Amino acid sequence: MSVMFRPPVAATTTVGWWQVFGFRQGDDAFFARARAAQLQALNRYVPFNVGLMTLNVAALLFSLDGIADADFLVGWGLVMAGLALLWTLRFIGTRRRGDVTEASAALFWTISAEVAAFGACWAAMLVHLLPHANIDAQALLLLLSVTAMGACGFAAAVMPVCAIALVVIICGGAVLSIPAQSPLAMPAIVLAFVTFALLIVRGVIVTSFAMMTRLRTQAELGDQSEVVRLLLNEFEANGSDWLIEVDDEGRLTHVSPRLADVARRPRSELLGQPLVSLLGKEKRGEARAAVRALTATFAARRGFRDITVPVDVGGEIRWWALSGTPKTDAAGGFAGYRGVGRDVTEARRSHDRIAQLARFDPLTGLANRALFREALEDALARAVRTGKTCALLFIDLDRFKAVNDTLGHSAGDRLLRETAGRLRDAIAGGAVIARLGGDEFAVMLPEASVRRVDLVAKAIVATLPSPFDLDGHAAVIGASVDYALGPADGASVDRLLKSADLALYEVKSNGRGAACRFVRAIREKADERRALEADLALALERGELSLAFQPVVEAADEHIVGFEALLRWTHPVLGKIPPDKFIPVAEATGLIIPIGSWVIETACAWAARWPDHVRVAVNLSPAQIDDPLLVETVARALAVNDLDP
């Protein structure tokens, strides 16, 4: 039975202005750690501040010797020396003991009082000396006071009460002690002195709040890290996935029981082993690419996600999905990876089965269009690289639709399956046979000579017309086969497919039941037809079409009884184009409908000018007869031109 451990969540500590200044902190462990951090920050500046204080006191005593009361100066100097000695001894003791993690409120306020006492001693010196000193001594005292406020205020900035108390006491002592008659008592100087003190106070407040906020954030992150650690332990103990840790050389530094279990190897054997040494020897396609991707990622020290790699587990190839992020050491340098892995073998096998179904035609078992295109791409690339030839054959079944319509779809499906069997028998190994859809098949022959391709095409044409027995019904079909050679007829797959398709169109146009090889003339013919289609689409708009009228004569008396309207096209570049060349194009593209309507309307307009007994005849295409708007078009043309039907 698995027991889920839910770690306690630390309550959020309230940090307001009272707490920043050291009040209302109670017995909260967070504030005990915060006070320790504040005292450590103050302690770091003790050597500098003591040295600076010693220099200032020495300069003061030397400069005021003979000017101020010697007894006062000696006593004041001894007090300052005592504070310096106290702080120095505490600094030495702290260094020996090492940093503490918690500090009591009593110690915090004791040291705060010592700092404030320093400010009071300095202010007492100012009160005693400033009123009786000459202008030079007054300037020196104020200058040293500025130094003391700046240095001590900066050093004690993380302890706002003592720092502010020191600054206020020194500033107040200086401002209140300057004689009114002294040139230094002018408002501008006093204002500058007070402004400097206020700037220090503001800096102290901002610094203190920022430090307390940072400490609170660190505490929350620590709590969250502890929660994450506990959850990871739970995950590692009971999860189906496992944690992975490697050093900067890719060697395993942490092996969980779950990892040892799925790898089927002892933990002691796995520790220190390079992760890539577990990878299997599968070197085909995607597996090889995955191993290379993982190795390249390790070399580039980048993070990775769900890289699926083959792993040799007891002689069996399993598939693992690995994810990881770089980890750093204390100096910020790369220290390896920390991540997670999971066994995705079953999902991989299911994916492969689905991919297998997606690449083969379920009815015939032949390759489908996607797999055939992939094989053709590989064969064509190899042919381009080696200078050899590959062949593409298209096979279109003749009369299949009639069998499917008369005998039913089940008979049609059986016919397709048996056709696939005959194609396998007729074509030697090495070829890829595919059903592209409907009754369309294709064959790819890698590294085939022209003679072999021609023999295969003729064999297909010869084998398919033999009757098929479909549940007692004899079905006879045929095949139209065309082929194109790569890279001669197309250096790209699309180009080669287009060439073969053009050849198939050509063989169908010439009566079916034959094999046809693609030649350049077929493409030229197709290009010419496409150009003709494009020009014909604009011919009506450009006024290039016209009508010629052929007389219809009564045989008995050779009397003209009417005219037959004949469509003519005068191309601006090619000149007169015969109707038997452009009429089939118009019928195939559907342009015959608008062109036919124009012919009817124009012929009726001409007939309106002729004598009443003269008739006009217009030829109609089968496509026009099927047009539901034909009657409306004829009626409108007759009505507009006031003609009787």
XYZ file of C-alpha atoms in Angstrom:
645
model
C 0.000 0.000 0.000
C 1.357 3.429 -0.969
C 1.001 6.260 1.521
C 1.032 9.795 0.144
C 2.951 12.178 2.416
C 1.620 15.713 2.281
C 4.231 18.164 3.616
C 3.071 21.074 5.744
C 2.878 24.453 4.065
C 4.466 27.284 6.017
C 2.153 30.126 6.905
C 2.985 33.380 5.154
C 4.828 35.760 7.485
C 3.430 39.284 7.557
C 6.114 41.897 6.902
C 4.956 45.468 7.418
C 6.677 48.688 8.370
C 6.594 47.813 12.081
C 8.417 44.573 11.382
C 10.917 46.275 9.057
C 11.885 48.624 11.923
C 12.247 45.669 14.291
C 8.995 45.971 16.251
C 6.105 43.492 16.680
C 8.184 40.567 15.465
C 7.313 38.235 18.326
C 8.871 34.781 18.385
C 8.539 34.151 14.652
C 11.474 32.064 13.445
C 11.584 34.061 10.231
C 12.387 37.280 12.078
C 15.045 35.485 14.133
C 16.729 34.533 10.849
C 16.165 38.040 9.495
C 17.849 39.615 12.554
C 20.815 37.275 12.076
C 21.112 38.363 8.446
C 20.927 42.049 9.463
C 23.661 41.632 12.074
C 25.849 39.729 9.611
C 25.467 42.542 7.087
C 26.434 45.093 9.744
C 29.347 42.954 10.903
C 30.870 42.873 7.421
C 31.546 46.632 7.613
C 33.109 46.599 11.108
C 36.764 46.597 9.946
C 36.158 49.439 7.529
C 34.079 51.513 9.946
C 36.439 50.995 12.889
C 39.380 51.998 10.729
C 37.539 55.049 9.437
C 36.409 56.003 12.952
C 39.987 55.697 14.233
C 41.252 57.991 11.477
C 38.483 60.528 12.100
C 39.053 60.572 15.866
C 42.825 60.840 15.405
C 42.409 63.680 12.910
C 40.025 65.420 15.267
C 42.301 65.112 18.294
C 45.315 66.238 16.329
C 43.555 69.212 14.738
C 41.925 70.444 17.944
C 44.974 69.972 20.182
C 45.479 73.234 22.031
C 42.145 74.614 20.830
C 39.638 72.523 22.779
C 39.500 71.292 26.350
C 42.136 68.551 26.593
C 40.400 66.631 29.379
C 37.181 66.435 27.354
C 39.002 65.320 24.243
C 40.865 62.588 26.135
C 37.691 61.320 27.784
C 35.753 61.440 24.536
C 38.542 59.639 22.711
C 38.604 56.876 25.317
C 34.839 56.316 24.929
C 35.178 56.096 21.152
C 38.146 53.760 21.534
C 36.089 51.568 23.845
C 33.309 51.279 21.257
C 35.857 50.483 18.561
C 37.452 47.809 20.744
C 34.050 46.296 21.583
C 33.052 46.041 17.937
C 36.442 44.660 16.939
C 36.340 41.931 19.568
C 32.786 40.997 18.599
C 33.836 40.860 14.947
C 36.743 38.526 15.763
C 34.505 36.302 17.880
C 31.888 36.104 15.146
C 34.473 35.125 12.567
C 35.706 32.334 14.825
C 32.226 30.999 15.566
C 31.030 31.298 12.013
C 27.782 32.799 10.793
C 24.732 32.250 12.962
C 21.341 31.436 11.488
C 19.208 33.092 14.162
C 19.638 36.101 16.456
C 17.641 37.122 19.499
C 15.777 40.385 19.761
C 17.886 41.267 22.828
C 21.137 41.051 20.863
C 19.599 42.999 18.001
C 18.526 45.871 20.236
C 21.799 45.796 22.203
C 23.841 46.379 19.066
C 21.305 48.977 17.895
C 21.812 50.793 21.196
C 25.598 50.668 20.731
C 25.301 52.294 17.315
C 22.955 54.930 18.706
C 25.428 55.484 21.584
C 28.135 56.168 19.022
C 25.899 58.829 17.508
C 25.199 60.304 20.933
C 28.930 60.504 21.752
C 29.591 62.219 18.464
C 26.741 64.665 19.036
C 28.020 65.385 22.568
C 31.401 66.253 21.085
C 29.727 68.643 18.657
C 27.657 70.291 21.389
C 30.774 70.770 23.516
C 33.166 72.003 20.834
C 31.215 73.771 18.079
C 30.100 76.862 20.061
C 33.684 77.733 21.095
C 35.666 76.673 18.020
C 36.971 78.999 15.349
C 35.658 78.876 11.810
C 38.299 76.374 10.636
C 37.590 73.991 13.500
C 33.839 74.317 12.922
C 34.282 73.420 9.266
C 36.408 70.405 10.205
C 33.851 69.209 12.755
C 30.972 69.474 10.263
C 32.998 67.726 7.557
C 33.877 64.850 9.870
C 30.229 64.686 10.958
C 29.165 64.277 7.353
C 31.698 61.448 7.006
C 30.463 59.762 10.182
C 26.801 59.987 9.161
C 27.520 58.653 5.670
C 29.785 55.784 6.678
C 27.786 54.604 9.692
C 24.426 55.179 8.004
C 25.522 53.114 5.002
C 26.971 50.324 7.155
C 23.884 50.117 9.381
C 21.381 50.652 6.569
C 19.803 47.216 7.112
C 19.064 48.119 10.763
C 16.836 51.166 10.302
C 16.203 52.169 13.926
C 19.855 52.471 14.947
C 20.922 53.973 11.612
C 18.188 56.626 11.671
C 18.839 57.337 15.345
C 22.549 57.855 14.641
C 21.915 60.199 11.727
C 19.227 62.216 13.536
C 21.328 62.571 16.705
C 24.475 63.697 14.869
C 22.529 66.006 12.539
C 20.565 67.500 15.431
C 23.682 68.000 17.534
C 25.468 69.758 14.679
C 22.586 72.029 13.644
C 21.725 73.046 17.193
C 25.343 73.701 18.190
C 26.504 75.968 15.367
C 26.801 79.524 16.738
C 24.366 81.920 15.153
C 27.160 84.362 14.347
C 29.235 81.699 12.535
C 29.424 81.955 8.739
C 28.572 78.229 8.675
C 25.198 78.997 10.227
C 23.913 80.500 7.009
C 20.626 78.808 5.933
C 22.011 77.306 2.718
C 24.735 75.376 4.556
C 22.363 74.206 7.276
C 19.795 73.151 4.655
C 22.429 71.190 2.718
C 23.542 69.459 5.912
C 19.971 68.517 6.835
C 19.205 67.423 3.246
C 22.184 65.082 3.282
C 20.947 63.582 6.543
C 17.446 63.109 5.099
C 18.863 61.387 2.018
C 20.698 58.953 4.274
C 17.481 58.303 6.219
C 15.574 57.649 2.992
C 18.294 55.277 1.772
C 18.186 53.427 5.084
C 14.421 52.951 4.878
C 14.501 51.754 1.254
C 17.429 49.411 1.886
C 15.846 47.948 5.007
C 12.534 47.280 3.293
C 14.264 45.753 0.259
C 16.353 43.465 2.446
C 13.380 42.322 4.512
C 11.402 41.651 1.321
C 14.315 39.680 -0.136
C 14.661 37.649 3.049
C 10.955 36.891 3.007
C 11.136 35.785 -0.623
C 14.118 33.565 0.131
C 12.245 32.022 3.055
C 9.221 31.291 0.881
C 11.442 29.800 -1.812
C 13.110 27.658 0.819
C 9.733 26.387 1.999
C 8.719 25.675 -1.577
C 12.013 23.897 -2.262
C 11.415 21.694 0.763
C 7.930 20.892 -0.497
C 9.323 20.079 -3.939
C 12.010 17.874 -2.405
C 9.441 15.918 -0.422
C 7.179 15.563 -3.441
C 10.096 14.385 -5.571
C 10.924 11.781 -2.959
C 7.302 10.617 -3.049
C 7.339 10.649 -6.854
C 10.582 8.697 -6.963
C 9.336 6.105 -4.491
C 5.893 5.487 -5.976
C 5.747 6.984 -9.482
C 6.002 5.177 -12.788
C 8.583 7.708 -13.992
C 12.024 8.169 -12.483
C 14.523 10.932 -11.819
C 17.809 11.225 -13.675
C 20.907 13.146 -12.635
C 24.140 13.243 -14.603
C 27.336 15.213 -14.127
C 29.004 17.511 -16.633
C 30.424 14.469 -18.457
C 27.025 12.788 -18.777
C 27.642 10.148 -16.087
C 24.818 9.071 -13.797
C 25.210 10.568 -10.315
C 21.822 9.564 -8.924
C 20.106 6.243 -9.589
C 16.672 5.751 -8.078
C 15.290 2.290 -7.344
C 12.770 2.823 -10.126
C 15.523 3.562 -12.680
C 17.470 0.469 -11.620
C 14.275 -1.567 -11.937
C 13.408 -0.460 -15.479
C 17.058 -0.766 -16.578
C 17.213 -4.267 -15.004
C 20.645 -3.516 -13.596
C 21.939 -2.954 -10.033
C 22.151 0.636 -8.827
C 25.835 0.216 -8.035
C 26.498 -0.802 -11.630
C 24.611 2.162 -13.061
C 26.238 4.813 -10.857
C 29.017 6.538 -12.759
C 27.987 5.039 -16.095
C 27.533 7.463 -19.025
C 23.832 7.786 -19.785
C 24.457 7.315 -23.507
C 26.041 3.916 -22.774
C 22.546 2.628 -21.946
C 21.252 3.460 -25.400
C 20.538 0.529 -27.671
C 22.197 -0.335 -30.949
C 19.104 0.602 -32.976
C 20.572 2.759 -35.740
C 17.690 3.168 -38.173
C 15.848 6.341 -39.086
C 14.191 8.018 -36.147
C 16.157 6.061 -33.536
C 19.462 7.213 -34.959
C 18.210 10.796 -35.141
C 17.048 10.656 -31.503
C 20.431 9.384 -30.273
C 22.188 12.111 -32.241
C 19.809 14.752 -30.871
C 20.470 13.676 -27.279
C 24.235 13.609 -27.820
C 24.179 17.029 -29.496
C 22.069 18.454 -26.669
C 24.541 17.190 -24.082
C 27.399 18.736 -26.039
C 25.588 22.091 -26.336
C 24.488 21.977 -22.680
C 20.906 22.859 -23.607
C 17.709 21.697 -21.970
C 15.688 18.989 -23.690
C 12.172 17.592 -23.471
C 10.671 14.214 -24.401
C 13.547 12.988 -26.545
C 12.589 9.365 -27.237
C 15.631 7.097 -27.447
C 16.115 3.317 -27.761
C 17.608 1.610 -24.688
C 19.093 -1.879 -24.481
C 17.390 -3.548 -21.494
C 18.527 -7.128 -21.068
C 18.909 -7.606 -24.811
C 15.467 -6.102 -25.515
C 15.086 -2.698 -27.130
C 12.909 -0.462 -24.985
C 12.043 3.164 -25.641
C 12.548 5.884 -23.023
C 11.335 9.483 -23.183
C 13.918 11.720 -21.482
C 13.596 15.342 -20.354
C 16.195 17.396 -18.525
C 17.417 20.859 -17.620
C 21.019 21.955 -17.044
C 22.129 22.355 -13.437
C 24.869 24.652 -12.167
C 27.386 24.503 -9.362
C 27.982 27.137 -6.683
C 30.162 29.148 -9.055
C 27.474 29.173 -11.744
C 29.284 26.687 -13.977
C 27.654 23.804 -15.825
C 27.340 20.786 -13.527
C 25.312 18.358 -15.628
C 21.600 17.663 -15.993
C 18.687 16.933 -13.732
C 15.596 15.458 -15.328
C 13.024 12.718 -15.567
C 12.531 9.635 -17.709
C 9.682 7.273 -18.465
C 9.239 4.052 -20.395
C 7.114 4.665 -23.499
C 7.694 1.315 -25.199
C 4.036 0.279 -25.328
C 2.960 3.688 -26.580
C 5.718 3.499 -29.166
C 4.578 0.083 -30.364
C 0.993 1.298 -30.623
C 2.217 4.290 -32.582
C 4.165 2.024 -34.934
C 1.088 -0.157 -35.498
C -0.997 2.897 -36.301
C 1.741 4.165 -38.609
C 1.765 0.779 -40.336
C -1.965 1.003 -40.962
C -1.575 4.574 -42.173
C 1.029 3.561 -44.775
C -0.699 0.583 -46.379
C -3.980 0.206 -48.233
C -6.270 -1.875 -45.979
C -8.165 -3.401 -48.924
C -5.287 -4.731 -51.023
C -2.359 -4.727 -48.582
C -0.354 -2.659 -51.055
C 1.460 0.538 -50.154
C -0.765 3.601 -50.037
C -0.120 6.987 -51.603
C 1.935 8.335 -48.661
C 4.281 5.353 -48.479
C 4.603 5.217 -52.252
C 5.599 8.869 -52.425
C 8.171 8.317 -49.680
C 9.659 5.335 -51.539
C 9.670 7.295 -54.785
C 11.483 10.191 -53.110
C 14.192 7.846 -51.832
C 14.583 6.067 -55.168
C 14.706 9.316 -57.127
C 17.258 10.846 -54.749
C 19.403 7.718 -55.093
C 19.067 7.828 -58.880
C 20.144 11.476 -58.978
C 23.081 10.698 -56.694
C 24.294 7.573 -58.534
C 23.414 8.529 -62.093
C 21.130 5.510 -62.519
C 17.450 5.352 -63.495
C 14.273 4.695 -61.546
C 10.868 4.214 -63.132
C 7.341 5.272 -62.220
C 4.380 3.415 -63.757
C 0.738 4.476 -63.499
C -1.934 1.790 -64.031
C -5.538 2.742 -64.693
C -8.078 -0.095 -64.881
C -10.330 -0.056 -67.937
C -14.034 -0.944 -67.508
C -13.718 -1.269 -63.724
C -16.600 1.148 -63.153
C -18.923 -1.040 -65.219
C -18.066 -4.095 -63.092
C -18.511 -2.144 -59.876
C -21.875 -0.744 -60.991
C -23.326 -4.022 -62.295
C -21.985 -6.562 -59.779
C -21.832 -4.333 -56.698
C -19.152 -2.835 -54.478
C -18.223 -6.133 -52.829
C -17.422 -7.588 -56.248
C -15.497 -4.414 -57.081
C -13.449 -4.756 -53.885
C -12.676 -8.381 -54.680
C -11.631 -7.371 -58.186
C -9.222 -4.812 -56.735
C -7.722 -7.411 -54.382
C -7.225 -9.915 -57.205
C -5.766 -7.179 -59.397
C -3.236 -6.461 -56.661
C -2.344 -10.166 -56.586
C -1.816 -10.277 -60.356
C 0.399 -7.195 -60.165
C 2.561 -8.860 -57.497
C 2.902 -11.955 -59.696
C 3.718 -9.960 -62.822
C 6.357 -7.734 -61.251
C 9.642 -9.075 -59.895
C 10.983 -8.278 -56.420
C 12.444 -4.901 -55.569
C 9.467 -2.986 -56.917
C 7.059 -0.993 -54.775
C 3.427 -1.529 -55.782
C 0.766 0.839 -54.476
C -2.916 1.503 -54.753
C -3.315 5.264 -55.011
C -7.093 5.224 -54.688
C -10.139 3.961 -56.561
C -8.946 1.860 -59.494
C -5.587 3.628 -59.809
C -2.394 1.681 -59.124
C 1.255 2.634 -59.359
C 4.585 0.831 -59.495
C 8.054 2.137 -58.669
C 11.086 0.295 -60.039
C 14.409 1.361 -58.492
C 17.501 1.202 -60.695
C 15.596 -0.163 -63.699
C 16.689 -0.157 -67.322
C 14.399 1.146 -70.040
C 14.052 -2.373 -71.455
C 12.958 -3.827 -68.118
C 10.431 -1.052 -67.566
C 8.967 -1.623 -71.014
C 8.696 -5.379 -70.356
C 6.975 -4.794 -67.006
C 4.489 -2.371 -68.573
C 3.630 -4.822 -71.337
C 3.321 -7.689 -68.842
C 0.790 -5.684 -66.839
C -1.233 -4.875 -69.954
C -1.169 -8.572 -70.934
C -2.071 -10.107 -67.552
C -5.031 -7.988 -66.472
C -7.452 -8.673 -69.389
C -7.719 -12.355 -68.386
C -11.245 -12.908 -66.975
C -11.759 -12.616 -63.227
C -14.144 -15.064 -61.562
C -16.297 -13.012 -59.208
C -18.755 -15.388 -57.539
C -19.593 -17.122 -60.802
C -19.508 -13.959 -62.880
C -16.731 -13.540 -65.412
C -15.438 -9.992 -65.341
C -13.113 -8.753 -68.046
C -11.184 -5.554 -67.595
C -8.072 -4.076 -69.100
C -5.339 -1.701 -68.127
C -3.825 1.465 -69.469
C -0.199 1.771 -68.393
C 2.165 4.668 -68.746
C 5.598 5.226 -67.332
C 8.185 7.914 -66.825
C 11.873 7.597 -66.005
C 13.669 9.549 -63.343
C 15.554 11.765 -63.279
C 15.392 12.129 -67.062
C 11.633 12.842 -67.115
C 11.627 14.661 -63.773
C 14.326 15.354 -61.197
C 11.736 15.953 -58.464
C 8.906 13.724 -57.305
C 6.215 16.190 -58.335
C 7.783 16.639 -61.753
C 8.059 12.893 -62.300
C 4.464 12.325 -61.168
C 3.307 15.017 -63.566
C 5.195 13.408 -66.446
C 3.647 10.005 -65.760
C 0.205 11.558 -65.438
C 0.582 13.245 -68.828
C 1.581 9.933 -70.390
C -1.489 8.253 -68.854
C -3.720 10.953 -70.325
C -2.104 10.336 -73.698
C -2.682 6.572 -73.626
C -6.318 7.085 -72.590
C -6.799 9.529 -75.450
C -5.498 6.940 -77.900
C -7.940 4.180 -76.959
C -6.719 2.601 -73.678
C -5.479 -0.947 -73.207
C -1.882 -0.083 -74.072
C 1.427 0.973 -72.561
C 2.891 4.380 -73.253
C 6.200 5.929 -72.299
C 6.437 9.582 -71.511
C 8.270 11.577 -74.162
C 8.997 15.263 -74.384
C 6.389 15.707 -77.111
C 3.657 14.748 -74.628
C 4.663 17.572 -72.290
C 4.917 19.995 -75.194
C 1.458 18.947 -76.308
C 0.124 19.428 -72.769
C 1.810 22.825 -72.480
C 0.297 23.831 -75.800
C -3.139 22.704 -74.629
C -2.819 24.677 -71.358
C -1.813 27.782 -73.280
C -4.752 27.253 -75.622
C -7.105 26.934 -72.640
C -5.812 30.184 -71.128
C -6.163 32.096 -74.408
C -9.599 30.631 -75.151
C -10.839 31.810 -71.758
C -10.094 35.392 -72.865
C -10.988 35.042 -76.548
C -14.656 35.981 -76.116
C -13.806 39.047 -74.035
C -11.173 40.178 -76.538
C -13.507 39.802 -79.514
C -11.401 37.122 -81.179
C -14.393 34.844 -81.892
C -16.564 35.286 -84.972
C -19.220 33.446 -86.965
C -19.070 32.259 -90.545
C -22.333 31.330 -92.249
C -22.489 28.385 -94.620
C -25.504 28.412 -96.986
C -28.099 25.650 -96.792
C -29.392 25.056 -100.360
C -32.589 23.272 -101.481
C -31.351 20.416 -103.667
C -34.304 20.566 -106.041
C -33.961 24.138 -107.212
C -30.673 25.195 -105.571
C -32.572 27.852 -103.660
C -30.935 29.135 -100.400
C -33.246 28.363 -97.510
C -30.940 29.185 -94.624
C -27.446 29.337 -93.171
C -25.469 27.214 -90.701
C -23.554 29.281 -88.147
C -19.927 28.118 -87.872
C -17.668 29.314 -85.024
C -14.259 30.701 -85.947
C -11.340 31.832 -83.732
C -8.662 34.193 -84.954
C -5.775 34.174 -82.472
C -3.697 37.392 -82.374
C -0.442 35.394 -82.577
C -1.320 31.955 -83.943
C -3.804 33.199 -86.510
C -6.837 31.113 -87.464
C -7.248 28.078 -85.211
C -9.338 25.182 -86.581
C -12.573 24.373 -84.710
C -11.560 20.726 -84.273
C -8.638 21.997 -82.199
C -10.323 24.474 -79.881
C -13.888 23.090 -79.615
C -12.720 19.988 -77.626
C -10.786 22.309 -75.331
C -13.884 24.421 -74.764
C -15.941 21.310 -74.011
C -13.330 19.923 -71.597
C -12.975 23.190 -69.667
C -16.660 24.170 -69.599
C -16.037 27.277 -71.710
C -18.439 25.850 -74.292
C -21.388 27.125 -72.197
C -20.626 30.887 -72.346
C -19.210 30.557 -75.874
C -22.281 28.600 -77.017
C -24.598 31.240 -75.541
C -22.684 33.921 -77.430
C -23.001 31.914 -80.662
C -26.790 31.571 -80.216
C -27.263 35.269 -79.451
C -24.991 36.409 -82.311
C -26.556 34.025 -84.858
C -30.052 35.246 -83.940
C -28.917 38.861 -84.264
C -27.710 38.151 -87.809
C -30.865 36.193 -88.696
C -33.006 39.176 -87.725
C -31.478 41.089 -90.650
C -32.288 38.429 -93.225
C -35.521 37.784 -95.121
C -38.195 36.033 -93.106
C -37.961 32.762 -95.043
C -34.209 32.403 -94.409
C -33.442 30.246 -91.383
C -30.310 29.953 -89.274
C -28.956 26.720 -87.734
C -26.637 26.563 -84.715
C -24.681 23.441 -83.754
C -24.912 22.413 -80.088
C -22.371 20.558 -77.985
C -23.542 17.691 -75.736
C -22.490 19.837 -72.790
C -24.891 22.563 -73.960
C -27.749 20.117 -74.267
C -27.210 19.142 -70.622
C -27.206 22.814 -69.596
C -30.479 23.570 -67.705
C -30.315 27.194 -68.919
C -30.198 26.298 -72.624
C -33.935 26.813 -73.239
C -33.859 30.146 -71.418
C -30.841 31.245 -73.493
C -32.534 30.371 -76.804
C -35.837 31.980 -75.778
C -34.097 35.176 -74.709
C -32.114 35.385 -77.981
C -35.306 34.908 -80.054
C -37.240 37.459 -78.026
C -34.513 40.103 -78.141
C -34.256 39.803 -81.933
C -38.036 39.423 -82.531
C -37.667 36.025 -84.194
C -40.133 33.165 -84.346
C -38.908 29.751 -83.149
